[in-house]
Amino acid sequence: MATELLMPALSPTMEEGTLAKWLVKEGDEVKSGDILAEIETDKATMEFEAVDEGIVGKILIAEGTEGVKVNTPIAVIGEEGEDMSTASAAPAAEEAPAAAAAAVPATAAAPVDFAPSDKSPDWPEGTEMKSMTVREALNEAMAEEMTRDEDVFLMGEEVGEYQGAYKISQGLLDKFGDKRVVDTPITEHGFAGIATGAAFGGLRPIVEFMTFNFAMQAIDQIINSAAKTLYMSGGQMGAPMVFRGPNGAAARVGAQHSQCYAAWYAQIPGLKVVMPYTAADAKGLMKTAIRDNNPVIFLENEILYGKSFDVPVMDDFTIPFGKARVAVEGDDVTIVSFGIGMTYAMEAAEKLAEEGISAEVIDLRTLRPIDYATVLESVQKTNRCITVEEGFPVGSIGNHIGATIMQEAFDYLDAPVINCAGKDVPMPYAANLERHALITTEEVIAAVKQVTYR
Amino acid sequence: MAAKKTSKKSNVSADELLAYYRDMLLIRRFEEKAGQLYGMGLIGGFCHLYIGQEAVVVGLESATKEGDKRITSYRDHGHMLACGMDPNGVMAELTGREGGYSKGKGGSMHMFSKEKHFYGGHGIVGAQVPLGAGLAFSDKYKGNDNVTFAYFGDGAANQGQIYETFNMAALWDLPVIFVIENNQYAMGTSQARSTSTPDLYTRGEAFGIKGEIVDGMDVLAVKEASEKAVAHCRAGKGPYVLEVKTYRYRGHSMSDPAKYRTRDEVQKMRDERDPIEQVRDMLLTGKHATEDDLKAIDKEIKGVVNESAEFAKESPEPDLSELWTDIYTDA
């Protein structure tokens, strides 16, 4: 049967092209792989090959013709002796269904959940508490979850025999053996990929990065492999795993060891992002992270590791993702922070209280999902908001919170939202410069005074 | 191309030979059809065809058992068909339709099948190699004897993460076969212009990984090498490298102007070394099949491929609600 040869799309962006040259003429016999014509696309001159064998019947578009639309019949190919004079003999090419773009809802923003905030306490009233460092809390959370589920294992540099570069994994090798506490070579890209593959294969890896600065070596595996596979596979497989380690500035370690990655990872659909401040949150959120069936970025902080907080004594203590914590209740201004930013927020709130300014301090705890409801409800009460974080100021979490408040609670605002963030400079080494590159409590207080017009 | 270790005397039955013929032909015809659909605008974006390389996956798959895993790059249609995935589902993914393996959300380069232990379909050159070693890690952790085939090309062989992975795979005796599909061109850059030493199978030696070069146009040579590598891995002896010398007839992707090699080079390979023609000759000269038998197979394959194209055109585009699904899972 005679078939029409159609003007091919020879690049992802080609809509029309020039039929530069015919290399066959009517009556020629062609076989699969023969070049029929040269076609100029928007990118290059391409050779157009025959796919089937046959006889060139009629050439419908003369060489040199410009602006030939993709899918226009350009020639007829058939078998010997067949009548191929009429181009209409062959069925017209089927149009690809028109893109349904017009039906996409007009709103450009992702859906935001504005159900009322979850105000339930994190643990029952009267629960026995014990003081514990963030380091101990993380260690306990991992040990409990490794005991609970044999498929959970820890992998990273110095997690085993060295007992952890920051001692977060202390004692785990003795408890669980080297099958489940795996020391890796210094090879972040490689072991992040191996751990992600192990998660595809049904295990639940915890990957420790000695610091998140080194995870930049591995970020392709974290984002392109771990975060996107569930979507790309139509839900068939994903990566239930945790990437954890200290994040942000420590003390005097300079530009390459002092970056906060909260905003980077929080931007990625498919990841969950946690950045705790207290030991109780570190423990409860780490246990939730290990049980979560999605890749979780767990951002710790070296300076907080040694800080002590009360942690509930419970058999199985977890904190759900997407639930912020109101650390201090107040009426005059909302201070939104997370992670080590909370140290400045808390200190500022205390000093402001002495001056008669009542600040409500919200610890976001998880940055993906974000508990928008708690923030918006608070802003509706205080009508003013500032955000506090140590990361770079451009494209920060604070920018996002500010934009969301503007979009969803504009009429409640009595002042613009101010973002307090780290300075827009690589981290300097000199002690005085470093102090100023980070946020200071004074800056937080000044921002509060600015939005409260004091 | 230096043809190494050709093995005409391999112990192979007529049935097996016919099966290889059928499997390779399916890939060839499927890819030709995909090329046509691309030309018609039914397939978008990037589309990397496997034509010429069919003997590689068919030969390697011949030594697998249930539970074995495979993972590869974006030139992945052949691997999917060879491990038994449904041509309809693959083609419908190429056209971005609901009936595709990823419901139309992955496309040519990102397709998966949990059921067939096919772990993608990865668009970042080399990234699938540590992932493959990770799959092998999971099998070793669970204590079974499954092996993983981690496929990559001569281009990917210059990515650093490959060597990070070689090191850990050897250190931890992971049951992974690193299959270097050397089709001699990394996109448009020939191996001679990209690679300091010609023999990629020796790349594992620095890590103590055994390597072997195989004629990838000869399905029986590939099968024999696969059996050996699989036996090595199943026995718990750690990873193995196979450099399979092959050739891609088509461009790197559909939009490849092919200015980096001559048509004569391509034609010579097609005429003299074609993997499907070689098996066809063996079947006919060995009197394992008649011309009519082979014509019947050709016809049957054409039917399967045409049906997949029809399915891929008829299957609807995914519902708009799919935009928001499969980002997170509770399961």
mmCIF file of N, CA, C and O in Angstrom, chain B residues 240-286:
data_model
loop_
_atom_site.group_PDB
_atom_site.id
_atom_site.type_symbol
_atom_site.label_atom_id
_atom_site.label_comp_id
_atom_site.label_asym_id
_atom_site.label_seq_id
_atom_site.Cartn_x
_atom_site.Cartn_y
_atom_site.Cartn_z
ATOM 1 N N TYR B 240 32.057 -7.358 38.419
ATOM 2 C CA TYR B 240 32.680 -7.798 37.175
ATOM 3 C C TYR B 240 32.462 -6.701 36.134
ATOM 4 O O TYR B 240 31.415 -6.040 36.155
ATOM 5 N N VAL B 241 33.447 -6.506 35.275
ATOM 6 C CA VAL B 241 33.293 -5.510 34.202
ATOM 7 C C VAL B 241 33.233 -6.214 32.857
ATOM 8 O O VAL B 241 34.076 -7.065 32.555
ATOM 9 N N LEU B 242 32.231 -5.882 32.062
ATOM 10 C CA LEU B 242 32.170 -6.357 30.684
ATOM 11 C C LEU B 242 32.167 -5.144 29.767
ATOM 12 O O LEU B 242 31.285 -4.287 29.866
ATOM 13 N N GLU B 243 33.169 -5.060 28.906
ATOM 14 C CA GLU B 243 33.141 -4.022 27.875
ATOM 15 C C GLU B 243 32.592 -4.661 26.610
ATOM 16 O O GLU B 243 33.220 -5.545 26.029
ATOM 17 N N VAL B 244 31.408 -4.250 26.235
ATOM 18 C CA VAL B 244 30.760 -4.868 25.092
ATOM 19 C C VAL B 244 30.859 -3.910 23.910
ATOM 20 O O VAL B 244 30.253 -2.838 23.906
ATOM 21 N N LYS B 245 31.658 -4.293 22.924
ATOM 22 C CA LYS B 245 31.903 -3.424 21.765
ATOM 23 C C LYS B 245 30.726 -3.489 20.815
ATOM 24 O O LYS B 245 30.405 -4.553 20.277
ATOM 25 N N THR B 246 30.100 -2.381 20.611
ATOM 26 C CA THR B 246 28.905 -2.377 19.787
ATOM 27 C C THR B 246 28.909 -1.148 18.890
ATOM 28 O O THR B 246 29.931 -0.462 18.773
ATOM 29 N N TYR B 247 27.785 -0.875 18.265
ATOM 30 C CA TYR B 247 27.728 0.245 17.333
ATOM 31 C C TYR B 247 26.299 0.716 17.204
ATOM 32 O O TYR B 247 25.381 -0.087 17.056
ATOM 33 N N ARG B 248 26.126 2.032 17.277
ATOM 34 C CA ARG B 248 24.770 2.545 17.091
ATOM 35 C C ARG B 248 24.641 3.089 15.678
ATOM 36 O O ARG B 248 25.454 3.884 15.241
ATOM 37 N N TYR B 249 23.636 2.580 14.976
ATOM 38 C CA TYR B 249 23.470 2.997 13.581
ATOM 39 C C TYR B 249 22.901 4.402 13.478
ATOM 40 O O TYR B 249 23.219 5.156 12.575
ATOM 41 N N ARG B 250 22.005 4.712 14.406
ATOM 42 C CA ARG B 250 21.341 6.011 14.343
ATOM 43 C C ARG B 250 22.144 7.063 15.100
ATOM 44 O O ARG B 250 23.144 6.759 15.731
ATOM 45 N N GLY B 251 21.637 8.267 15.067
ATOM 46 C CA GLY B 251 22.300 9.352 15.773
ATOM 47 C C GLY B 251 22.225 9.174 17.276
ATOM 48 O O GLY B 251 21.513 8.299 17.783
ATOM 49 N N HIS B 252 22.946 10.011 17.996
ATOM 50 C CA HIS B 252 22.893 9.989 19.468
ATOM 51 C C HIS B 252 21.445 10.119 19.932
ATOM 52 O O HIS B 252 20.956 9.362 20.744
ATOM 53 N N SER B 253 20.771 11.123 19.405
ATOM 54 C CA SER B 253 19.337 11.255 19.655
ATOM 55 C C SER B 253 18.715 11.560 18.296
ATOM 56 O O SER B 253 19.396 11.560 17.277
ATOM 57 N N MET B 254 17.429 11.839 18.294
ATOM 58 C CA MET B 254 16.771 12.064 17.010
ATOM 59 C C MET B 254 17.273 13.340 16.331
ATOM 60 O O MET B 254 17.115 13.519 15.138
ATOM 61 N N SER B 255 17.862 14.241 17.107
ATOM 62 C CA SER B 255 18.283 15.508 16.511
ATOM 63 C C SER B 255 19.792 15.565 16.290
ATOM 64 O O SER B 255 20.435 16.567 16.483
ATOM 65 N N ASP B 256 20.364 14.446 15.880
ATOM 66 C CA ASP B 256 21.803 14.347 15.696
ATOM 67 C C ASP B 256 22.124 14.518 14.210
ATOM 68 O O ASP B 256 21.723 13.696 13.387
ATOM 69 N N PRO B 257 22.844 15.566 13.830
ATOM 70 C CA PRO B 257 23.138 15.752 12.405
ATOM 71 C C PRO B 257 24.215 14.800 11.873
ATOM 72 O O PRO B 257 24.466 14.768 10.665
ATOM 73 N N ALA B 258 24.851 14.017 12.735
ATOM 74 C CA ALA B 258 25.775 12.955 12.335
ATOM 75 C C ALA B 258 26.923 13.429 11.461
ATOM 76 O O ALA B 258 27.252 12.821 10.449
ATOM 77 N N LYS B 259 27.544 14.532 11.855
ATOM 78 C CA LYS B 259 28.670 15.049 11.075
ATOM 79 C C LYS B 259 30.007 14.493 11.565
ATOM 80 O O LYS B 259 31.056 14.817 11.025
ATOM 81 N N TYR B 260 29.992 13.688 12.602
ATOM 82 C CA TYR B 260 31.234 13.240 13.223
ATOM 83 C C TYR B 260 31.707 11.883 12.714
ATOM 84 O O TYR B 260 32.709 11.365 13.153
ATOM 85 N N ARG B 261 30.944 11.282 11.824
ATOM 86 C CA ARG B 261 31.367 10.007 11.251
ATOM 87 C C ARG B 261 30.799 9.920 9.836
ATOM 88 O O ARG B 261 29.845 10.619 9.504
ATOM 89 N N THR B 262 31.384 9.053 9.032
ATOM 90 C CA THR B 262 30.942 8.977 7.639
ATOM 91 C C THR B 262 29.795 7.984 7.510
ATOM 92 O O THR B 262 29.655 7.070 8.315
ATOM 93 N N ARG B 263 29.035 8.178 6.472
ATOM 94 C CA ARG B 263 27.964 7.208 6.197
ATOM 95 C C ARG B 263 28.546 5.851 5.829
ATOM 96 O O ARG B 263 27.962 4.814 6.107
ATOM 97 N N ASP B 264 29.717 5.890 5.213
ATOM 98 C CA ASP B 264 30.363 4.620 4.833
ATOM 99 C C ASP B 264 30.663 3.772 6.058
ATOM 100 O O ASP B 264 30.506 2.555 6.049
ATOM 101 N N GLU B 265 31.121 4.454 7.112
ATOM 102 C CA GLU B 265 31.437 3.721 8.343
ATOM 103 C C GLU B 265 30.191 3.013 8.869
ATOM 104 O O GLU B 265 30.225 1.833 9.235
ATOM 105 N N VAL B 266 29.080 3.738 8.876
ATOM 106 C CA VAL B 266 27.835 3.166 9.380
ATOM 107 C C VAL B 266 27.384 2.028 8.461
ATOM 108 O O VAL B 266 27.024 0.933 8.912
ATOM 109 N N GLN B 267 27.439 2.288 7.166
ATOM 110 C CA GLN B 267 26.956 1.299 6.196
ATOM 111 C C GLN B 267 27.783 0.018 6.263
ATOM 112 O O GLN B 267 27.256 -1.089 6.174
ATOM 113 N N LYS B 268 29.085 0.185 6.428
ATOM 114 C CA LYS B 268 29.977 -0.980 6.481
ATOM 115 C C LYS B 268 29.607 -1.854 7.685
ATOM 116 O O LYS B 268 29.523 -3.084 7.579
ATOM 117 N N MET B 269 29.338 -1.213 8.806
ATOM 118 C CA MET B 269 28.956 -1.954 10.004
ATOM 119 C C MET B 269 27.639 -2.695 9.775
ATOM 120 O O MET B 269 27.501 -3.868 10.114
ATOM 121 N N ARG B 270 26.701 -2.001 9.184
ATOM 122 C CA ARG B 270 25.391 -2.629 8.913
ATOM 123 C C ARG B 270 25.558 -3.817 7.974
ATOM 124 O O ARG B 270 24.935 -4.864 8.169
ATOM 125 N N ASP B 271 26.376 -3.649 6.953
ATOM 126 C CA ASP B 271 26.518 -4.705 5.941
ATOM 127 C C ASP B 271 27.281 -5.918 6.472
ATOM 128 O O ASP B 271 26.963 -7.055 6.169
ATOM 129 N N GLU B 272 28.310 -5.631 7.269
ATOM 130 C CA GLU B 272 29.217 -6.727 7.628
ATOM 131 C C GLU B 272 28.997 -7.301 9.020
ATOM 132 O O GLU B 272 29.366 -8.432 9.289
ATOM 133 N N ARG B 273 28.461 -6.508 9.919
ATOM 134 C CA ARG B 273 28.475 -6.942 11.315
ATOM 135 C C ARG B 273 27.099 -6.948 11.977
ATOM 136 O O ARG B 273 27.003 -7.109 13.188
ATOM 137 N N ASP B 274 26.070 -6.771 11.215
ATOM 138 C CA ASP B 274 24.752 -6.607 11.832
ATOM 139 C C ASP B 274 24.383 -7.807 12.716
ATOM 140 O O ASP B 274 24.424 -8.957 12.276
ATOM 141 N N PRO B 275 24.028 -7.556 13.964
ATOM 142 C CA PRO B 275 23.788 -8.670 14.902
ATOM 143 C C PRO B 275 22.594 -9.539 14.507
ATOM 144 O O PRO B 275 22.611 -10.752 14.745
ATOM 145 N N ILE B 276 21.594 -8.919 13.922
ATOM 146 C CA ILE B 276 20.399 -9.693 13.566
ATOM 147 C C ILE B 276 20.677 -10.530 12.324
ATOM 148 O O ILE B 276 20.321 -11.708 12.256
ATOM 149 N N GLU B 277 21.373 -9.934 11.348
ATOM 150 C CA GLU B 277 21.722 -10.681 10.130
ATOM 151 C C GLU B 277 22.611 -11.882 10.459
ATOM 152 O O GLU B 277 22.482 -12.944 9.850
ATOM 153 N N GLN B 278 23.501 -11.697 11.438
ATOM 154 C CA GLN B 278 24.386 -12.812 11.818
ATOM 155 C C GLN B 278 23.582 -14.016 12.318
ATOM 156 O O GLN B 278 23.853 -15.154 11.948
ATOM 157 N N VAL B 279 22.601 -13.745 13.147
ATOM 158 C CA VAL B 279 21.795 -14.848 13.689
ATOM 159 C C VAL B 279 20.919 -15.440 12.590
ATOM 160 O O VAL B 279 20.725 -16.655 12.506
ATOM 161 N N ARG B 280 20.431 -14.558 11.737
ATOM 162 C CA ARG B 280 19.624 -15.007 10.605
ATOM 163 C C ARG B 280 20.433 -16.005 9.746
ATOM 164 O O ARG B 280 19.934 -17.071 9.384
ATOM 165 N N ASP B 281 21.675 -15.639 9.480
ATOM 166 C CA ASP B 281 22.549 -16.536 8.695
ATOM 167 C C ASP B 281 22.749 -17.863 9.404
ATOM 168 O O ASP B 281 22.703 -18.932 8.793
ATOM 169 N N MET B 282 22.977 -17.779 10.702
ATOM 170 C CA MET B 282 23.194 -19.009 11.474
ATOM 171 C C MET B 282 21.960 -19.911 11.410
ATOM 172 O O MET B 282 22.079 -21.123 11.256
ATOM 173 N N LEU B 283 20.817 -19.302 11.522
ATOM 174 C CA LEU B 283 19.571 -20.073 11.503
ATOM 175 C C LEU B 283 19.372 -20.742 10.147
ATOM 176 O O LEU B 283 18.993 -21.912 10.066
ATOM 177 N N LEU B 284 19.676 -19.989 9.089
ATOM 178 C CA LEU B 284 19.437 -20.530 7.748
ATOM 179 C C LEU B 284 20.498 -21.547 7.355
ATOM 180 O O LEU B 284 20.176 -22.642 6.898
ATOM 181 N N THR B 285 21.774 -21.199 7.580
ATOM 182 C CA THR B 285 22.837 -22.141 7.173
ATOM 183 C C THR B 285 22.828 -23.393 8.044
ATOM 184 O O THR B 285 23.135 -24.477 7.579
ATOM 185 N N GLY B 286 22.449 -23.220 9.297
ATOM 186 C CA GLY B 286 22.364 -24.397 10.175
ATOM 187 C C GLY B 286 21.066 -25.171 9.979
ATOM 188 O O GLY B 286 20.823 -26.159 10.670
#
